[in-house]
XYZ file of C-alpha atoms in Angstrom:
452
model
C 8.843 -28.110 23.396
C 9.730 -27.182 19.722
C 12.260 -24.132 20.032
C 12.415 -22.046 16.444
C 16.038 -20.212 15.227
C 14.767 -17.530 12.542
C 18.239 -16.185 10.902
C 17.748 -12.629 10.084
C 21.230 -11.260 10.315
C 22.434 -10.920 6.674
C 23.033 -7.414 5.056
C 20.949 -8.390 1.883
C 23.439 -5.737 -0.282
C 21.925 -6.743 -3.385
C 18.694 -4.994 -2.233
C 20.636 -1.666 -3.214
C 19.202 -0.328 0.133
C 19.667 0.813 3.811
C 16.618 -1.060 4.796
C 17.572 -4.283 6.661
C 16.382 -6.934 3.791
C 14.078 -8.329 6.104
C 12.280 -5.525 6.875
C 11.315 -5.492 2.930
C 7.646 -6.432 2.657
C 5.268 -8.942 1.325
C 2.023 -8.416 1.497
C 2.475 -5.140 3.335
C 4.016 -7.319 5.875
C 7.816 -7.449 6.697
C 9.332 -10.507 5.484
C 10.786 -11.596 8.748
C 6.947 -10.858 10.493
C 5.809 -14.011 7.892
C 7.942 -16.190 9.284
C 7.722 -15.396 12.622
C 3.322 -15.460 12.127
C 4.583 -19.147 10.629
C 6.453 -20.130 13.389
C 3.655 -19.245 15.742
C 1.119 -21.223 14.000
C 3.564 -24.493 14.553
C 2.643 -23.887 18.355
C 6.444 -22.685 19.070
C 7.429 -22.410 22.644
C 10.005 -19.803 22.127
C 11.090 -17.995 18.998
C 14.538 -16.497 18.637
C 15.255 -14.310 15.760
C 19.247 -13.412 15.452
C 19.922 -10.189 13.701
C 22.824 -8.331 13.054
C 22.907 -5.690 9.952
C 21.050 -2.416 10.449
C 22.001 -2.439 14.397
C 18.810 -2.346 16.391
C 16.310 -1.412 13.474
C 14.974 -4.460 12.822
C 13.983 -5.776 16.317
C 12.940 -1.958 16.962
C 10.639 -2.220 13.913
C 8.883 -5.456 14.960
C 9.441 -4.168 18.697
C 5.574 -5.323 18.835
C 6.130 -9.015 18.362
C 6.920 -11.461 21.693
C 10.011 -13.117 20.463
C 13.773 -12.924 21.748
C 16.418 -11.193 19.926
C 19.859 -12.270 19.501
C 22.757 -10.113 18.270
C 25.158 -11.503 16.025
C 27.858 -8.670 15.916
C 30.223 -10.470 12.952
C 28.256 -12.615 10.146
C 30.342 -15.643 9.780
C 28.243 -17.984 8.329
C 24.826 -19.408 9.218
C 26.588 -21.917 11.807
C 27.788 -19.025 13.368
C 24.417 -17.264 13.492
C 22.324 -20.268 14.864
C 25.608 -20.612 17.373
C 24.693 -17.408 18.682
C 21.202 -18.513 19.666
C 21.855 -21.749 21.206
C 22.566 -20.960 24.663
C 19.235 -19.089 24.596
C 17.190 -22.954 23.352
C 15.022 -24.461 26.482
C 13.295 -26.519 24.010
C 14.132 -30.319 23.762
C 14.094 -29.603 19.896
C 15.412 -27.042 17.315
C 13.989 -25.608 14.143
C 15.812 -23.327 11.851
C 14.090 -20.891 9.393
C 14.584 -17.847 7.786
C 13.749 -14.222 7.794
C 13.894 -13.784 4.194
C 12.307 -16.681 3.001
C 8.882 -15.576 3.987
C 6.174 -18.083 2.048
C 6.912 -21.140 3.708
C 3.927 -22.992 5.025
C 3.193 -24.331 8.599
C 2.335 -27.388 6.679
C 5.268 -27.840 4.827
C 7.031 -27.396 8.205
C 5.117 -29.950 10.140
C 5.968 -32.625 7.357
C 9.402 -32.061 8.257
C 9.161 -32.266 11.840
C 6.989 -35.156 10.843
C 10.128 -36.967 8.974
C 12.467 -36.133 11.339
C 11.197 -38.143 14.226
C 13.825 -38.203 16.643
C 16.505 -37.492 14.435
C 17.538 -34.827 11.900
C 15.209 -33.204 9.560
C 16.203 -31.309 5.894
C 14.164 -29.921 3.715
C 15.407 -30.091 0.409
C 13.785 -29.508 -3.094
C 14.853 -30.521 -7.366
C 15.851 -27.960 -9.047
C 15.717 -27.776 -12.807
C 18.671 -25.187 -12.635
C 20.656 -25.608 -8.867
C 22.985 -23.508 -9.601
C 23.921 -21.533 -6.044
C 22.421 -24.288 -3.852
C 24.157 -26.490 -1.946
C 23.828 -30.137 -3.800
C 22.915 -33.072 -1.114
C 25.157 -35.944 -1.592
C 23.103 -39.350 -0.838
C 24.591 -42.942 -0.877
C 23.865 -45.934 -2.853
C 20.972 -46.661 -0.604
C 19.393 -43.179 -0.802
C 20.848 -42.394 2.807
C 22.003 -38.537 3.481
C 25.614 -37.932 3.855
C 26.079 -34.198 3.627
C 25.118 -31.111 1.550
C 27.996 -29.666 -0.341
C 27.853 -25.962 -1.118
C 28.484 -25.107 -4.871
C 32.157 -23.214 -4.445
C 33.089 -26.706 -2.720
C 31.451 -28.901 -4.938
C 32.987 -30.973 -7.975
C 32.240 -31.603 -11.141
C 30.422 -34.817 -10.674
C 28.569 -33.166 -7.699
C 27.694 -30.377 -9.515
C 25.498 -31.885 -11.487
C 23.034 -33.008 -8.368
C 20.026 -31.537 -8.423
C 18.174 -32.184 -4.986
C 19.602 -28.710 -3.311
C 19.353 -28.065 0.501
C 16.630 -25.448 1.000
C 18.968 -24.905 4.318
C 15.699 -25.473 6.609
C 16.672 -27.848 9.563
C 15.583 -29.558 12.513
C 17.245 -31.388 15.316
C 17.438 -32.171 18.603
C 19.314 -29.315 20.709
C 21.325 -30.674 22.737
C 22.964 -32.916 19.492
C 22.495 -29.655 17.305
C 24.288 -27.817 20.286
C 27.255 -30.304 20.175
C 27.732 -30.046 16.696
C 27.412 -26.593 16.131
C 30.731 -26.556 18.566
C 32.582 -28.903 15.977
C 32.048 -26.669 13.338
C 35.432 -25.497 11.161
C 35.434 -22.825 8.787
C 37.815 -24.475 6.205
C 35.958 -23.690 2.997
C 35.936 -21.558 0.416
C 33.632 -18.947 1.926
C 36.144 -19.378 5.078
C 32.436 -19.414 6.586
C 30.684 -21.775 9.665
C 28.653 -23.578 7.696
C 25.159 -24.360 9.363
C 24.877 -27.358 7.001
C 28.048 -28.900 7.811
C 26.404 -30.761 10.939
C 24.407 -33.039 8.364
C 28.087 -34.964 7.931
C 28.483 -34.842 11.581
C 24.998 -36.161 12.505
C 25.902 -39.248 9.456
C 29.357 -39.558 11.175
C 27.589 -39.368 15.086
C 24.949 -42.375 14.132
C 22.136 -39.743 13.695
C 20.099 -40.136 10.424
C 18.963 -37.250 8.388
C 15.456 -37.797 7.217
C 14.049 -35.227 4.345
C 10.781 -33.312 3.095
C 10.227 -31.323 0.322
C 7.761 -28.587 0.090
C 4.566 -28.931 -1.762
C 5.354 -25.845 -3.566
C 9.124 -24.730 -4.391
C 8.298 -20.836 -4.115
C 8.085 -21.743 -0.115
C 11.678 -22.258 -0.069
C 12.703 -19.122 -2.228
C 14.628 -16.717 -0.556
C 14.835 -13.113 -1.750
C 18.103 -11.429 -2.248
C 17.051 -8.220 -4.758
C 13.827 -6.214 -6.150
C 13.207 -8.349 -8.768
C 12.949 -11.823 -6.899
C 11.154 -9.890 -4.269
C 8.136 -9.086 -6.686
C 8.164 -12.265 -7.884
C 7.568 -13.717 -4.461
C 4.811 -10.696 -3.700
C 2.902 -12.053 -7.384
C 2.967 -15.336 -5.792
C 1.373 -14.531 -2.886
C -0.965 -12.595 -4.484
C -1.807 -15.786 -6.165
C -2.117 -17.482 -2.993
C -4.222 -15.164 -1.245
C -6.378 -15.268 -4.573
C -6.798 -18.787 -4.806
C -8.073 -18.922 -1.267
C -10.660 -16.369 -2.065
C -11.784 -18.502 -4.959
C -12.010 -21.127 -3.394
C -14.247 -19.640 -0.815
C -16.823 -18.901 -3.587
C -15.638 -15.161 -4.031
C -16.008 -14.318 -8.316
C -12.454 -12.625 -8.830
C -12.507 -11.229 -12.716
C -9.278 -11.059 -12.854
C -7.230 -13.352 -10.258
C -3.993 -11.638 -11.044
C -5.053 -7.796 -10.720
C -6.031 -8.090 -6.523
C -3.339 -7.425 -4.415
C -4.666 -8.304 -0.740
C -2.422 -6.732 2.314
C -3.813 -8.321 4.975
C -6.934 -10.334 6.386
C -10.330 -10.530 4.258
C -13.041 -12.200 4.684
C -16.201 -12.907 2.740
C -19.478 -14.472 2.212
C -21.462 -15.715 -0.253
C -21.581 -14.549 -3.834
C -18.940 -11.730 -3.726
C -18.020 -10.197 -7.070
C -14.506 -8.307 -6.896
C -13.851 -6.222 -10.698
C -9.918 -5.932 -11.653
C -7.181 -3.874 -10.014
C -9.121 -3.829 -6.652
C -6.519 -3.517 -3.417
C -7.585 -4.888 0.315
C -5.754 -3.590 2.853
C -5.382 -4.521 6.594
C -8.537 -6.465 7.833
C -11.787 -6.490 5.841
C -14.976 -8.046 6.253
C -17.089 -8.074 3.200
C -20.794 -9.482 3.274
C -22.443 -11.140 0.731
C -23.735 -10.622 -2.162
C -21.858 -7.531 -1.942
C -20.111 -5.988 -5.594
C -16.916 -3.873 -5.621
C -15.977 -2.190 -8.913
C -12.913 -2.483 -10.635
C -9.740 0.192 -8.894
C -10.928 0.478 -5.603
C -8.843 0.566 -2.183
C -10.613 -0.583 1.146
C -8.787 -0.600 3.909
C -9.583 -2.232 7.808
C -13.577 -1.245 7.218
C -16.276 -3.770 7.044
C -18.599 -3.881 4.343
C -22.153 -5.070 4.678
C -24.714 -7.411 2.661
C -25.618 -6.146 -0.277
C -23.248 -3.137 -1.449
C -22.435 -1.796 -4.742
C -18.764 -0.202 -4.668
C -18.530 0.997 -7.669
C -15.027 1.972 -9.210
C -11.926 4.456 -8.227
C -13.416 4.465 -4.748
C -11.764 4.619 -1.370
C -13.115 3.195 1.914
C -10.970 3.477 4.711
C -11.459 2.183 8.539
C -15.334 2.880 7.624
C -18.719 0.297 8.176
C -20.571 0.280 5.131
C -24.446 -0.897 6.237
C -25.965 -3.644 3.875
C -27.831 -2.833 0.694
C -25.860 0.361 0.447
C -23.801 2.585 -2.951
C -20.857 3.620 -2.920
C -19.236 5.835 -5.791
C -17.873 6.021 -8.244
C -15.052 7.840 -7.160
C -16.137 8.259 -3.617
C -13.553 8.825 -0.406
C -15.292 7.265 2.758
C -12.234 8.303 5.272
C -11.982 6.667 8.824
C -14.654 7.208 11.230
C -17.677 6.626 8.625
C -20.756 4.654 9.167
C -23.272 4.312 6.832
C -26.017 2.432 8.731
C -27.671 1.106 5.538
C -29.003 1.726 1.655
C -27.408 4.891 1.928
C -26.271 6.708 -1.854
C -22.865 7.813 -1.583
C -22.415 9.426 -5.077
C -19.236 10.432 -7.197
C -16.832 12.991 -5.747
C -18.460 13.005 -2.346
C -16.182 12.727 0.810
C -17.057 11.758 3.809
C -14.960 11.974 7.173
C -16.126 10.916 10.788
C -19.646 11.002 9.940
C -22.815 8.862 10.852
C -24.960 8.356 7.980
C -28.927 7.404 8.316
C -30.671 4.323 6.566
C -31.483 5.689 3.825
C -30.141 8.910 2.714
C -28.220 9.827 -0.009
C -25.269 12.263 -1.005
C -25.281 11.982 -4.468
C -22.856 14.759 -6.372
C -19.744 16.866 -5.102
C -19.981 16.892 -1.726
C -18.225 17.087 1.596
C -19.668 15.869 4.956
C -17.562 16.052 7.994
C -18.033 15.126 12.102
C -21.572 15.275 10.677
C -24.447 13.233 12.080
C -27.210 12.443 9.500
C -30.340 11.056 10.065
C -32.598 8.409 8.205
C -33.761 9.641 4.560
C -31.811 12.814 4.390
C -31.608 13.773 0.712
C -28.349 16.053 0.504
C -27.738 17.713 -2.789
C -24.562 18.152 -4.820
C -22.027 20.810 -3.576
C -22.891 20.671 -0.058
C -20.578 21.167 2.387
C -20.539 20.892 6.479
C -17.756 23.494 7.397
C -16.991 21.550 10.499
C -13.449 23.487 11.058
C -12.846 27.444 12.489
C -9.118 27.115 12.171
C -8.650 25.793 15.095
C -11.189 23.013 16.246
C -13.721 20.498 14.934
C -17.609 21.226 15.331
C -20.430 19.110 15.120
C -23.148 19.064 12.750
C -26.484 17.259 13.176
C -29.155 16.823 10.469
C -31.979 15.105 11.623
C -34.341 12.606 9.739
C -36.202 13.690 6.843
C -34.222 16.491 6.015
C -33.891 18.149 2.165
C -30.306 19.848 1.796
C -30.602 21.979 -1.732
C -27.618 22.256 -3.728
C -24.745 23.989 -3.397
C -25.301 24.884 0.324
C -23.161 25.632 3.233
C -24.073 24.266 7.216
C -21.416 25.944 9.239
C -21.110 23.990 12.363
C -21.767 23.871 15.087
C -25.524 23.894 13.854
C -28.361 21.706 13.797
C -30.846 21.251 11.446
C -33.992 19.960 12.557
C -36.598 16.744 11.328
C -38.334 17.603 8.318
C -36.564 20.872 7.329
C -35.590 21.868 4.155
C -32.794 24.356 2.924
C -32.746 25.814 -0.204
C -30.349 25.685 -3.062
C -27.207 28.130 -2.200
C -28.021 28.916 1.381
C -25.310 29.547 3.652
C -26.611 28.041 7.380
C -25.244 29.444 10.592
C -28.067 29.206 12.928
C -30.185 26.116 14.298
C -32.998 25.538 11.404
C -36.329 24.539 13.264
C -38.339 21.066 11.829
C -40.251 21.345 9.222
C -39.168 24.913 8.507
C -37.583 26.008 5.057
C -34.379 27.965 5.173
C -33.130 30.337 2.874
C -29.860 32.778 2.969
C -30.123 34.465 -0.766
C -29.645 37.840 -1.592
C -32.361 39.359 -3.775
C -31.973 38.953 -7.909
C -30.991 41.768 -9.925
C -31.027 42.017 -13.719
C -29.903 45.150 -15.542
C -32.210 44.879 -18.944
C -29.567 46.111 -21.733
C -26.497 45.632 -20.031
C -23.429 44.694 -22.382
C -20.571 42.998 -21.585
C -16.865 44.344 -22.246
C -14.833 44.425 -24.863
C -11.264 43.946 -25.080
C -9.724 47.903 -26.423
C -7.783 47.364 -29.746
C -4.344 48.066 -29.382
């Protein structure tokens, strides 16, 4: 059984914040939650996650996620911290990641694993520029001796380029024993996690390596600026997949997605588009450029067209959305329904068919099939104190500018005229009006402003 060590105990001061640093997100994930979704995909049998700065706020913030947490109350070095969780290891092998490096790849991992065999496994990387890594010192034969951290290192080692990414694996009980060697006579007066590569060497036990096939997996994020770096390269990842599931992206850089999406065939996504949570889109299905949909599904066929908002919503297939529509959870459109600019919509059922075109607001409404609703219409679904229900039935003509004050029902076929105000049940077919009678006063002038 593979056990995994996640360190997630360091203060992360150059953050400038009081939020633990691995609580920072990605993707509008926390950074420790990606590695802890990667360890899971490895088929872990047990996770362990050692934290220490910010007290309990970081396992109370990911209380939600089955792993065991493991206080270190002093940070005294990564030996120290993998020390800690040890005792806790059932598994006949260890591997150690961590909680604020958060784009490294199952695959990447099972390479390692994969090289290690029954022995050690480091992942290690070239660097063009290594300065802060620790350098791995190899013999003439290419065999591992140790990793050397840069404040220890000398001149002639500093110029080593293969750096240890500080991902390990081992077997636990050896890992165990060595971790109980461990001396903190450095320059960091630290327990150095990588120190047990020397001991391993020194012990018989080789220490086989992998790199990664990408070197912003192994990037770990101590500020604000590397951590939008590492969010633009995700972005890029989660953009490449979508390309290369046929989706038409017109600009790859300007998506940010925040979760889950999937697609079918033929998808066209405009610029500056944001995809939150999970989201189905069908195909052959358009969304315009500055639009935010969040956990809805959207069906075969739709035109969202731009500065529109869709949020925990089903959008039926062949249906419009916008511009600068606000779909708000609760929604279903059942199908080529017109949902036109400035028109919000809350917990509402919309028919196949209809259309709100201009201005309006529909809420805890029930519409039925080819309902024309005109511009400025508005369901006043709330008395100040609860919610009411209103139900238009199919067929129905809604004139403009025209108030349904719920509860209130509004029957097949009906039609209510331009700037009615409806309080009462309108029988089908019938034609409701609320208008006062027009007045004109022939001659009348308007006023004029008295000179001072």
């Amino acid at each position: 059984m593979l056990s995994v060590v996640i360190l997630a105990a360091g203060q992360g001061t150059r953050m400038r914040s009081a939020l633990p640093k691995v609580l920072h997100v990605v993707g509008d994930r926390p950074l420790l939650e990606h590695v802890i979704s990667t360890a899971r995909e490895l088929g872990a049998g047990e996770i362990h996650v050692v934290y220490g700065h910010g007290g309990d706020a970081v396992p109370k913030a990911l209380a939600h996620l089955n792993v065991n947490w493991v206080l270190q109350e002093q940070q005294l070095g990564t030996g120290h911290a993998v020390a800690q969780a040890i005792s806790h290891v059932k598994g006949e092998r260890v591997l150690v990641l961590y909680g604020d490096v958060p784009l490294i790849s199952a695959a990447t991992l099972k390479r390692l694993i994969e090289a290690a065999g029954s022995e050690v496994g480091l992942l290690t990387v070239e660097l063009d520029d290594p300065t802060g890594y620790g350098r791995i010192i190899r013999d003439g034969s290419g065999k591992v001796l140790r990793n050397v951290e840069q404040k220890d290192a000398n001149a002639s080692e500093l110029w080593v380029r293969e750096v240890n990414t500080g991902f390990l694996t081992a077997p636990a009980a050896k890992l165990s024993d060595w971790l109980g060697r461990l001396r903190n006579d450095n320059a960091q007066g630290e327990y150095y996690l990588t120190d047990v590569l020397a001991m391993a060497v020194g012990d018989g036990v080789a220490v086989n390596t992998a790199a990664p096939a990408d070197v912003h997996e192994v990037l770990g994020i101590n500020n604000k600026r590397q951590l939008a770096e590492i969010e633009r390269h995700y972005q890029r990842i989660q953009a490449t997949a979508l390309m290369d599931a046929g989706v038409t992206l017109r600009d790859p850089a300007r998506l940010d997605v925040r979760g889950q999406v999937s697609c079918g065939r033929d998808v066209e996504i405009d610029t500056n588009v944001i995809l939150h949570g999970k989201v189905n889109i069908g195909s052959n299905t358009k969304i315009g450029p500055n639009c935010l949909i969040i956990n809805s599904v959207i069906g075969d066929g739709v035109e969202i067209l731009a500065n529109t908002v869709i949020e925990e919503a089903e959008i039926g297939a062949g249906s419009r959305v916008g511009p600068f529509a606000r779909i708000r959870p609760g929604t279903v459109l059942a199908g080529d329904a017109h949902i036109g600019n400035f028109v919000e919509i809350k917990k509402s059922t919309v028919g196949l068919g209809s259309k709100i075109n201009h201005l309006s607001y529909v809420g805890d409404a029930t519409i039925g099939n080819q309902v024309n609703i005109g511009a400025g219409t508005i369901t006043c679904n709330y008395d100040g104190a609860n919610k009411h229900q209103t139900i238009i039935e199919d067929e129905v003509f809604v004139g403009s500018d025209s108030q349904l004050v719920a509860p209130v029902t509004i029957g097949k076929g009906a039609t209510i005229g331009a700037g009615a105000t409806i309080t009462k049940n309108v029988a089908p077919g019938a034609l409701a009006l609320s208008r006062t009678p027009q007045a004109s006063r022939e001659g009348w002038k308007r006023p004029t402003k008295k000179k001072s």
